Short mmCIF file of N, CA and C in Angstrom, two decimals:
data_model
loop_
_atom_site.label_atom_id
_atom_site.label_comp_id
_atom_site.label_asym_id
_atom_site.label_seq_id
_atom_site.Cartn_x
_atom_site.Cartn_y
_atom_site.Cartn_z
N MET A 1 19.39 -24.12 -11.83
CA MET A 1 18.31 -25.00 -11.47
C MET A 1 17.46 -25.27 -12.70
N SER A 2 17.17 -26.53 -12.95
CA SER A 2 16.33 -26.82 -14.10
C SER A 2 14.88 -26.41 -13.84
N ASN A 3 14.42 -26.57 -12.60
CA ASN A 3 13.10 -26.11 -12.19
C ASN A 3 13.29 -24.91 -11.28
N PRO A 4 12.67 -23.78 -11.61
CA PRO A 4 12.83 -22.60 -10.76
C PRO A 4 12.36 -22.86 -9.33
N ASP A 5 13.10 -22.36 -8.38
CA ASP A 5 12.78 -22.48 -6.96
C ASP A 5 11.45 -21.76 -6.68
N GLU A 6 10.49 -22.49 -6.11
CA GLU A 6 9.17 -21.92 -5.85
C GLU A 6 9.23 -20.72 -4.91
N LEU A 7 10.08 -20.78 -3.91
CA LEU A 7 10.20 -19.65 -2.98
C LEU A 7 10.73 -18.41 -3.69
N LEU A 8 11.71 -18.60 -4.55
CA LEU A 8 12.28 -17.47 -5.28
C LEU A 8 11.26 -16.87 -6.25
N VAL A 9 10.47 -17.71 -6.88
CA VAL A 9 9.39 -17.22 -7.74
C VAL A 9 8.38 -16.43 -6.91
N ALA A 10 8.04 -16.94 -5.73
CA ALA A 10 7.08 -16.25 -4.85
C ALA A 10 7.63 -14.90 -4.38
N ILE A 11 8.92 -14.84 -4.06
CA ILE A 11 9.54 -13.57 -3.65
C ILE A 11 9.46 -12.57 -4.80
N SER A 12 9.80 -13.03 -6.00
CA SER A 12 9.76 -12.14 -7.16
C SER A 12 8.34 -11.67 -7.43
N ALA A 13 7.37 -12.56 -7.31
CA ALA A 13 5.97 -12.19 -7.52
C ALA A 13 5.51 -11.17 -6.49
N ALA A 14 5.96 -11.32 -5.24
CA ALA A 14 5.59 -10.36 -4.19
C ALA A 14 6.18 -8.98 -4.49
N VAL A 15 7.42 -8.95 -4.95
CA VAL A 15 8.04 -7.67 -5.32
C VAL A 15 7.24 -7.03 -6.45
N GLU A 16 6.86 -7.83 -7.44
CA GLU A 16 6.08 -7.31 -8.56
C GLU A 16 4.72 -6.77 -8.10
N SER A 17 4.03 -7.51 -7.25
CA SER A 17 2.68 -7.10 -6.85
C SER A 17 2.67 -5.93 -5.88
N GLU A 18 3.67 -5.84 -5.04
CA GLU A 18 3.73 -4.75 -4.07
C GLU A 18 4.41 -3.50 -4.63
N ARG A 19 5.05 -3.66 -5.79
CA ARG A 19 5.81 -2.55 -6.40
C ARG A 19 6.84 -2.00 -5.42
N SER A 20 7.47 -2.89 -4.66
CA SER A 20 8.46 -2.51 -3.66
C SER A 20 9.86 -2.76 -4.19
N ASN A 21 10.80 -1.94 -3.76
CA ASN A 21 12.20 -2.15 -4.12
C ASN A 21 13.07 -2.27 -2.88
N GLN A 22 12.49 -2.80 -1.81
CA GLN A 22 13.22 -2.90 -0.55
C GLN A 22 13.69 -4.31 -0.21
N MET A 23 13.36 -5.30 -1.02
CA MET A 23 13.74 -6.69 -0.74
C MET A 23 15.18 -6.93 -1.15
N SER A 24 16.05 -7.17 -0.16
CA SER A 24 17.45 -7.47 -0.44
C SER A 24 17.62 -8.96 -0.64
N LEU A 25 18.44 -9.33 -1.62
CA LEU A 25 18.63 -10.72 -1.95
C LEU A 25 20.05 -10.92 -2.47
N THR A 26 20.59 -12.09 -2.19
CA THR A 26 21.89 -12.48 -2.73
C THR A 26 21.71 -13.81 -3.43
N VAL A 27 22.22 -13.90 -4.67
CA VAL A 27 22.07 -15.13 -5.45
C VAL A 27 23.42 -15.57 -5.99
N VAL A 28 23.51 -16.86 -6.30
CA VAL A 28 24.68 -17.40 -6.99
C VAL A 28 24.19 -17.85 -8.36
N VAL A 29 24.83 -17.31 -9.40
CA VAL A 29 24.46 -17.62 -10.78
C VAL A 29 25.74 -17.90 -11.55
N GLY A 30 25.88 -19.12 -12.03
CA GLY A 30 27.08 -19.47 -12.79
C GLY A 30 28.36 -19.23 -12.01
N GLY A 31 28.31 -19.41 -10.71
CA GLY A 31 29.49 -19.21 -9.86
C GLY A 31 29.69 -17.78 -9.40
N ALA A 32 28.96 -16.83 -9.96
CA ALA A 32 29.06 -15.43 -9.55
C ALA A 32 28.07 -15.15 -8.43
N VAL A 33 28.50 -14.37 -7.46
CA VAL A 33 27.63 -13.95 -6.36
C VAL A 33 27.16 -12.54 -6.65
N ILE A 34 25.84 -12.38 -6.75
CA ILE A 34 25.23 -11.08 -7.00
C ILE A 34 24.38 -10.72 -5.81
N THR A 35 24.57 -9.53 -5.28
CA THR A 35 23.84 -9.10 -4.10
C THR A 35 23.28 -7.71 -4.34
N GLY A 36 22.07 -7.49 -3.88
CA GLY A 36 21.44 -6.18 -4.06
C GLY A 36 19.98 -6.22 -3.71
N ARG A 37 19.24 -5.24 -4.20
CA ARG A 37 17.81 -5.18 -3.92
C ARG A 37 17.03 -5.47 -5.18
N LEU A 38 15.92 -6.18 -4.99
CA LEU A 38 15.04 -6.48 -6.10
C LEU A 38 14.12 -5.29 -6.38
N ALA A 39 13.78 -5.14 -7.64
CA ALA A 39 12.85 -4.10 -8.04
C ALA A 39 11.80 -4.73 -8.95
N PRO A 40 10.61 -4.18 -8.98
CA PRO A 40 9.63 -4.64 -9.96
C PRO A 40 10.20 -4.41 -11.36
N GLU A 41 9.84 -5.29 -12.27
CA GLU A 41 10.40 -5.18 -13.62
C GLU A 41 10.13 -3.82 -14.25
N ALA A 42 8.93 -3.28 -14.09
CA ALA A 42 8.61 -1.99 -14.71
C ALA A 42 9.53 -0.88 -14.18
N VAL A 43 9.79 -0.87 -12.89
CA VAL A 43 10.67 0.13 -12.29
C VAL A 43 12.09 -0.06 -12.80
N TRP A 44 12.53 -1.32 -12.86
CA TRP A 44 13.87 -1.64 -13.35
C TRP A 44 14.04 -1.17 -14.80
N ARG A 45 13.04 -1.47 -15.64
CA ARG A 45 13.10 -1.06 -17.05
C ARG A 45 13.16 0.46 -17.18
N GLU A 46 12.36 1.17 -16.38
CA GLU A 46 12.36 2.64 -16.43
C GLU A 46 13.74 3.19 -16.11
N ARG A 47 14.36 2.64 -15.08
CA ARG A 47 15.68 3.13 -14.66
C ARG A 47 16.74 2.84 -15.72
N VAL A 48 16.72 1.63 -16.29
CA VAL A 48 17.68 1.31 -17.35
C VAL A 48 17.46 2.23 -18.55
N ALA A 49 16.21 2.46 -18.92
CA ALA A 49 15.90 3.34 -20.05
C ALA A 49 16.44 4.75 -19.79
N GLU A 50 16.28 5.25 -18.55
CA GLU A 50 16.81 6.57 -18.19
C GLU A 50 18.31 6.65 -18.40
N VAL A 51 19.02 5.64 -17.91
CA VAL A 51 20.48 5.62 -18.03
C VAL A 51 20.88 5.61 -19.51
N LEU A 52 20.22 4.79 -20.30
CA LEU A 52 20.55 4.70 -21.72
C LEU A 52 20.25 6.00 -22.46
N LYS A 53 19.15 6.66 -22.11
CA LYS A 53 18.79 7.93 -22.75
C LYS A 53 19.86 8.99 -22.53
N ASN A 54 20.56 8.91 -21.41
CA ASN A 54 21.59 9.90 -21.09
C ASN A 54 22.92 9.62 -21.76
N SER A 55 23.00 8.57 -22.56
CA SER A 55 24.23 8.21 -23.25
C SER A 55 24.07 8.49 -24.74
N ASP A 56 25.01 9.24 -25.31
CA ASP A 56 24.95 9.52 -26.74
C ASP A 56 25.02 8.25 -27.57
N ARG A 57 25.85 7.31 -27.17
CA ARG A 57 26.04 6.08 -27.95
C ARG A 57 24.93 5.07 -27.74
N LEU A 58 24.32 5.04 -26.56
CA LEU A 58 23.35 3.99 -26.23
C LEU A 58 21.90 4.45 -26.28
N ARG A 59 21.67 5.73 -26.54
CA ARG A 59 20.31 6.29 -26.55
C ARG A 59 19.34 5.47 -27.40
N PRO A 60 19.74 4.98 -28.59
CA PRO A 60 18.78 4.22 -29.41
C PRO A 60 18.23 2.96 -28.72
N PHE A 61 18.94 2.42 -27.76
CA PHE A 61 18.49 1.21 -27.08
C PHE A 61 17.50 1.48 -25.95
N SER A 62 17.34 2.74 -25.57
CA SER A 62 16.46 3.05 -24.44
C SER A 62 15.01 2.66 -24.72
N ASP A 63 14.58 2.75 -25.96
CA ASP A 63 13.20 2.39 -26.31
C ASP A 63 12.90 0.92 -26.04
N VAL A 64 13.88 0.05 -26.18
CA VAL A 64 13.67 -1.38 -25.92
C VAL A 64 13.23 -1.58 -24.47
N PHE A 65 13.85 -0.84 -23.55
CA PHE A 65 13.52 -0.97 -22.13
C PHE A 65 12.29 -0.17 -21.76
N ALA A 66 12.04 0.92 -22.45
CA ALA A 66 10.91 1.79 -22.13
C ALA A 66 9.56 1.17 -22.50
N ARG A 67 9.56 0.14 -23.33
CA ARG A 67 8.30 -0.48 -23.74
C ARG A 67 7.53 -1.05 -22.57
N GLY A 68 8.22 -1.43 -21.52
CA GLY A 68 7.55 -1.87 -20.30
C GLY A 68 7.21 -3.34 -20.27
N PRO A 69 6.80 -3.80 -19.09
CA PRO A 69 6.56 -5.22 -18.87
C PRO A 69 5.26 -5.75 -19.46
N ARG A 70 4.44 -4.92 -20.06
CA ARG A 70 3.19 -5.43 -20.63
C ARG A 70 3.46 -6.45 -21.73
N ASP A 71 4.71 -6.45 -22.25
CA ASP A 71 5.08 -7.38 -23.31
C ASP A 71 5.65 -8.69 -22.76
N ASN A 72 5.70 -8.84 -21.43
CA ASN A 72 6.31 -10.05 -20.87
C ASN A 72 5.32 -10.81 -19.98
N ALA A 73 5.78 -11.90 -19.41
CA ALA A 73 4.92 -12.78 -18.61
C ALA A 73 4.32 -12.07 -17.39
N ALA A 74 5.14 -11.29 -16.67
CA ALA A 74 4.63 -10.62 -15.47
C ALA A 74 3.49 -9.67 -15.82
N GLY A 75 3.59 -9.03 -16.98
CA GLY A 75 2.53 -8.12 -17.41
C GLY A 75 1.24 -8.85 -17.76
N ARG A 76 1.32 -10.16 -18.00
CA ARG A 76 0.13 -10.96 -18.33
C ARG A 76 -0.34 -11.78 -17.13
N GLY A 77 0.20 -11.53 -15.96
CA GLY A 77 -0.22 -12.24 -14.76
C GLY A 77 0.41 -13.61 -14.58
N GLU A 78 1.42 -13.94 -15.37
CA GLU A 78 2.11 -15.23 -15.23
C GLU A 78 3.21 -15.11 -14.18
N ALA A 79 3.69 -16.26 -13.72
CA ALA A 79 4.77 -16.28 -12.72
C ALA A 79 6.02 -15.61 -13.29
N PRO A 80 6.70 -14.82 -12.48
CA PRO A 80 7.94 -14.18 -12.94
C PRO A 80 8.99 -15.22 -13.33
N THR A 81 9.79 -14.88 -14.31
CA THR A 81 10.87 -15.77 -14.75
C THR A 81 12.24 -15.18 -14.47
N HIS A 82 12.27 -13.89 -14.10
CA HIS A 82 13.54 -13.20 -13.86
C HIS A 82 13.48 -12.37 -12.58
N LEU A 83 14.65 -12.19 -12.01
CA LEU A 83 14.85 -11.27 -10.89
C LEU A 83 15.45 -10.00 -11.46
N HIS A 84 15.00 -8.86 -10.99
CA HIS A 84 15.50 -7.57 -11.46
C HIS A 84 16.16 -6.86 -10.29
N PHE A 85 17.48 -6.80 -10.34
CA PHE A 85 18.26 -6.20 -9.25
C PHE A 85 18.60 -4.75 -9.58
N HIS A 86 18.56 -3.92 -8.57
CA HIS A 86 19.13 -2.57 -8.67
C HIS A 86 20.01 -2.39 -7.44
N LEU A 87 20.89 -1.43 -7.50
CA LEU A 87 21.87 -1.22 -6.43
C LEU A 87 22.59 -2.54 -6.15
N ALA A 88 22.86 -3.29 -7.20
CA ALA A 88 23.44 -4.64 -7.05
C ALA A 88 24.93 -4.63 -7.39
N ARG A 89 25.62 -5.57 -6.78
CA ARG A 89 27.05 -5.72 -7.02
C ARG A 89 27.37 -7.20 -7.24
N ILE A 90 28.33 -7.45 -8.11
CA ILE A 90 28.90 -8.78 -8.23
C ILE A 90 30.05 -8.80 -7.24
N LEU A 91 30.02 -9.76 -6.31
CA LEU A 91 31.06 -9.81 -5.29
C LEU A 91 32.27 -10.56 -5.81
N GLN A 92 33.43 -9.93 -5.70
CA GLN A 92 34.69 -10.50 -6.16
C GLN A 92 35.74 -10.19 -5.09
N GLY A 93 36.16 -11.22 -4.35
CA GLY A 93 37.10 -10.97 -3.26
C GLY A 93 36.47 -10.03 -2.25
N ASN A 94 37.17 -8.95 -1.92
CA ASN A 94 36.59 -7.99 -0.99
C ASN A 94 36.01 -6.77 -1.71
N LEU A 95 35.74 -6.93 -3.01
CA LEU A 95 35.17 -5.85 -3.81
C LEU A 95 33.75 -6.16 -4.23
N GLY A 96 32.97 -5.13 -4.38
CA GLY A 96 31.67 -5.23 -5.02
C GLY A 96 31.74 -4.46 -6.32
N ILE A 97 31.44 -5.10 -7.44
CA ILE A 97 31.58 -4.48 -8.75
C ILE A 97 30.20 -4.28 -9.35
N PRO A 98 29.81 -3.10 -9.78
CA PRO A 98 30.47 -1.82 -9.55
C PRO A 98 30.26 -1.35 -8.11
N GLU A 99 31.14 -0.49 -7.66
CA GLU A 99 31.07 -0.02 -6.28
C GLU A 99 29.74 0.63 -5.95
N THR A 100 29.19 1.36 -6.90
CA THR A 100 27.94 2.09 -6.67
C THR A 100 26.71 1.24 -6.88
N GLY A 101 26.88 0.04 -7.40
CA GLY A 101 25.75 -0.84 -7.67
C GLY A 101 25.28 -0.70 -9.10
N GLY A 102 24.78 -1.79 -9.64
CA GLY A 102 24.34 -1.80 -11.02
C GLY A 102 22.96 -2.39 -11.15
N MET A 103 22.54 -2.54 -12.39
CA MET A 103 21.23 -3.07 -12.72
C MET A 103 21.44 -4.43 -13.39
N TYR A 104 20.96 -5.49 -12.76
CA TYR A 104 21.14 -6.83 -13.30
C TYR A 104 19.80 -7.53 -13.43
N ARG A 105 19.67 -8.31 -14.49
CA ARG A 105 18.49 -9.15 -14.71
C ARG A 105 19.00 -10.59 -14.72
N VAL A 106 18.42 -11.41 -13.85
CA VAL A 106 18.88 -12.78 -13.67
C VAL A 106 17.71 -13.73 -13.87
N ALA A 107 17.91 -14.76 -14.69
CA ALA A 107 16.87 -15.78 -14.87
C ALA A 107 16.76 -16.61 -13.59
N ILE A 108 15.57 -16.72 -13.06
CA ILE A 108 15.36 -17.46 -11.82
C ILE A 108 15.82 -18.91 -11.98
N LYS A 109 15.61 -19.49 -13.15
CA LYS A 109 15.99 -20.89 -13.37
C LYS A 109 17.51 -21.10 -13.30
N ASP A 110 18.29 -20.02 -13.44
CA ASP A 110 19.75 -20.13 -13.41
C ASP A 110 20.35 -19.96 -12.02
N VAL A 111 19.52 -19.62 -11.04
CA VAL A 111 20.01 -19.40 -9.67
C VAL A 111 20.27 -20.76 -9.02
N SER A 112 21.51 -20.97 -8.56
CA SER A 112 21.85 -22.24 -7.93
C SER A 112 21.80 -22.17 -6.41
N ALA A 113 21.89 -20.97 -5.85
CA ALA A 113 21.79 -20.77 -4.40
C ALA A 113 21.37 -19.33 -4.15
N TRP A 114 20.72 -19.10 -3.01
CA TRP A 114 20.31 -17.74 -2.68
C TRP A 114 20.08 -17.60 -1.19
N THR A 115 20.10 -16.36 -0.73
CA THR A 115 19.77 -16.05 0.65
C THR A 115 19.14 -14.66 0.69
N VAL A 116 18.29 -14.47 1.66
CA VAL A 116 17.70 -13.15 1.86
C VAL A 116 18.75 -12.26 2.49
N GLY A 117 18.85 -11.04 2.01
CA GLY A 117 19.80 -10.08 2.56
C GLY A 117 20.83 -9.67 1.52
N ASP A 118 21.44 -8.55 1.80
CA ASP A 118 22.45 -7.95 0.93
C ASP A 118 23.80 -8.18 1.59
N LEU A 119 24.66 -8.96 0.96
CA LEU A 119 25.98 -9.24 1.54
C LEU A 119 26.93 -8.09 1.25
N SER A 120 27.72 -7.77 2.23
CA SER A 120 28.74 -6.73 2.07
C SER A 120 30.05 -7.25 2.61
N TYR A 121 31.13 -6.86 1.98
CA TYR A 121 32.46 -7.18 2.47
C TYR A 121 33.09 -5.92 3.02
N PHE A 122 33.77 -6.06 4.11
CA PHE A 122 34.48 -4.93 4.69
C PHE A 122 35.95 -5.27 4.76
N ASP A 123 36.80 -4.39 4.26
CA ASP A 123 38.23 -4.60 4.30
C ASP A 123 38.73 -4.31 5.71
N GLN A 124 39.33 -5.34 6.35
CA GLN A 124 39.80 -5.14 7.73
C GLN A 124 41.28 -5.30 7.82
#
Protein backbone atom coordinates (compact mmCIF):
# COMPACT_ATOMS: atom_id res chain seq x y z
CA MET A 1 0.00 0.00 0.00
CA SER A 2 1.39 3.38 -0.89
CA ASN A 3 -0.61 4.97 1.95
CA PRO A 4 -0.65 2.99 5.19
CA ASP A 5 -4.08 1.66 6.16
CA GLU A 6 -5.47 3.91 8.91
CA LEU A 7 -7.07 0.99 10.75
CA LEU A 8 -3.81 -0.94 10.77
CA VAL A 9 -1.94 2.11 12.08
CA ALA A 10 -4.60 2.49 14.80
CA ILE A 11 -4.28 -1.19 15.79
CA SER A 12 -0.51 -0.86 16.00
CA ALA A 13 -0.82 2.34 18.05
CA ALA A 14 -3.23 0.61 20.46
CA VAL A 15 -0.79 -2.28 20.93
CA GLU A 16 1.98 0.24 21.62
CA SER A 17 -0.06 2.28 24.10
CA GLU A 18 -1.54 -0.66 25.98
CA ARG A 19 1.76 -2.59 26.00
CA SER A 20 -0.29 -5.69 25.13
CA ASN A 21 0.88 -8.70 23.17
CA GLN A 22 -2.49 -10.40 22.79
CA MET A 23 -3.66 -8.91 19.47
CA SER A 24 -3.61 -11.62 16.79
CA LEU A 25 -3.27 -10.47 13.21
CA THR A 26 -2.68 -11.97 9.78
CA VAL A 27 -1.16 -9.89 6.98
CA VAL A 28 -0.19 -10.35 3.35
CA VAL A 29 3.15 -8.76 2.47
CA GLY A 30 4.72 -9.27 -0.94
CA GLY A 31 2.55 -12.35 -1.46
CA ALA A 32 3.61 -13.95 1.84
CA VAL A 33 1.03 -14.61 4.53
CA ILE A 34 2.29 -13.86 8.03
CA THR A 35 0.16 -14.70 11.03
CA GLY A 36 0.83 -14.20 14.72
CA ARG A 37 0.48 -11.82 17.62
CA LEU A 38 1.52 -8.20 17.69
CA ALA A 39 3.83 -6.93 20.39
CA PRO A 40 4.84 -3.42 21.39
CA GLU A 41 8.10 -2.52 19.70
CA ALA A 42 10.00 -2.25 23.00
CA VAL A 43 8.93 -5.77 24.03
CA TRP A 44 9.76 -7.12 20.57
CA ARG A 45 13.22 -5.51 20.65
CA GLU A 46 13.93 -6.92 24.13
CA ARG A 47 13.04 -10.43 23.01
CA VAL A 48 15.14 -10.23 19.83
CA ALA A 49 18.08 -8.86 21.86
CA GLU A 50 17.75 -11.79 24.30
CA VAL A 51 17.84 -14.33 21.48
CA LEU A 52 20.88 -12.67 19.89
CA LYS A 53 22.74 -12.47 23.23
CA ASN A 54 22.43 -16.25 23.55
CA SER A 55 24.20 -16.80 20.23
CA ASP A 56 27.99 -16.82 20.07
CA ARG A 57 27.98 -15.61 16.47
CA LEU A 58 25.19 -13.03 16.73
CA ARG A 59 25.83 -11.59 20.21
CA PRO A 60 27.42 -8.36 18.82
CA PHE A 61 24.11 -7.48 17.13
CA SER A 62 22.06 -7.65 20.33
CA ASP A 63 22.98 -4.07 21.26
CA VAL A 64 21.29 -2.75 18.10
CA PHE A 65 17.96 -4.13 19.35
CA ALA A 66 18.57 -3.38 23.02
CA ARG A 67 18.75 0.38 22.36
CA GLY A 68 14.97 0.47 22.46
CA PRO A 69 12.25 2.40 20.70
CA ARG A 70 13.21 5.81 22.07
CA ASP A 71 15.24 6.17 18.85
CA ASN A 72 12.21 5.63 16.58
CA ALA A 73 8.90 7.29 15.73
CA ALA A 74 6.80 5.39 18.29
CA GLY A 75 9.16 6.54 21.03
CA ARG A 76 8.54 10.16 19.96
CA GLY A 77 4.74 9.84 19.95
CA GLU A 78 4.44 9.57 16.15
CA ALA A 79 2.19 7.08 14.36
CA PRO A 80 3.70 3.59 14.15
CA THR A 81 5.24 2.63 10.82
CA HIS A 82 5.83 -1.07 11.52
CA LEU A 83 4.05 -4.08 12.95
CA HIS A 84 6.08 -6.20 15.37
CA PHE A 85 5.04 -9.84 15.38
CA HIS A 86 6.01 -12.51 17.86
CA LEU A 87 4.92 -16.14 17.86
CA ALA A 88 4.47 -15.52 14.13
CA ARG A 89 4.62 -17.91 11.22
CA ILE A 90 4.88 -17.50 7.48
CA LEU A 91 2.17 -19.75 6.08
CA GLN A 92 3.29 -22.03 3.26
CA GLY A 93 0.87 -24.74 2.16
CA ASN A 94 -0.16 -26.56 5.31
CA LEU A 95 2.98 -25.48 7.19
CA GLY A 96 3.74 -22.55 9.41
CA ILE A 97 7.41 -21.56 9.22
CA PRO A 98 8.95 -21.68 11.78
CA GLU A 99 6.75 -24.16 13.59
CA THR A 100 7.38 -22.54 16.96
CA GLY A 101 6.83 -19.01 15.67
CA GLY A 102 9.30 -16.26 14.98
CA MET A 103 9.86 -12.55 15.37
CA TYR A 104 8.96 -10.46 12.33
CA ARG A 105 8.94 -6.71 11.69
CA VAL A 106 6.69 -5.63 8.84
CA ALA A 107 6.33 -2.15 7.35
CA ILE A 108 2.66 -1.17 7.56
CA LYS A 109 2.89 0.52 4.15
CA ASP A 110 3.83 -2.86 2.59
CA VAL A 111 0.74 -4.70 3.85
CA SER A 112 -1.61 -5.40 0.94
CA ALA A 113 -4.29 -7.28 2.92
CA TRP A 114 -4.96 -8.17 6.55
CA THR A 115 -7.45 -9.69 8.93
CA VAL A 116 -7.81 -9.85 12.67
CA GLY A 117 -6.94 -13.27 14.05
CA ASP A 118 -4.22 -15.87 13.85
CA LEU A 119 -4.68 -18.29 10.95
CA SER A 120 -3.76 -21.91 11.48
CA TYR A 121 -3.69 -24.82 9.08
CA PHE A 122 -4.53 -28.30 10.19
CA ASP A 123 -3.44 -31.34 8.23
CA GLN A 124 -6.51 -33.52 7.66
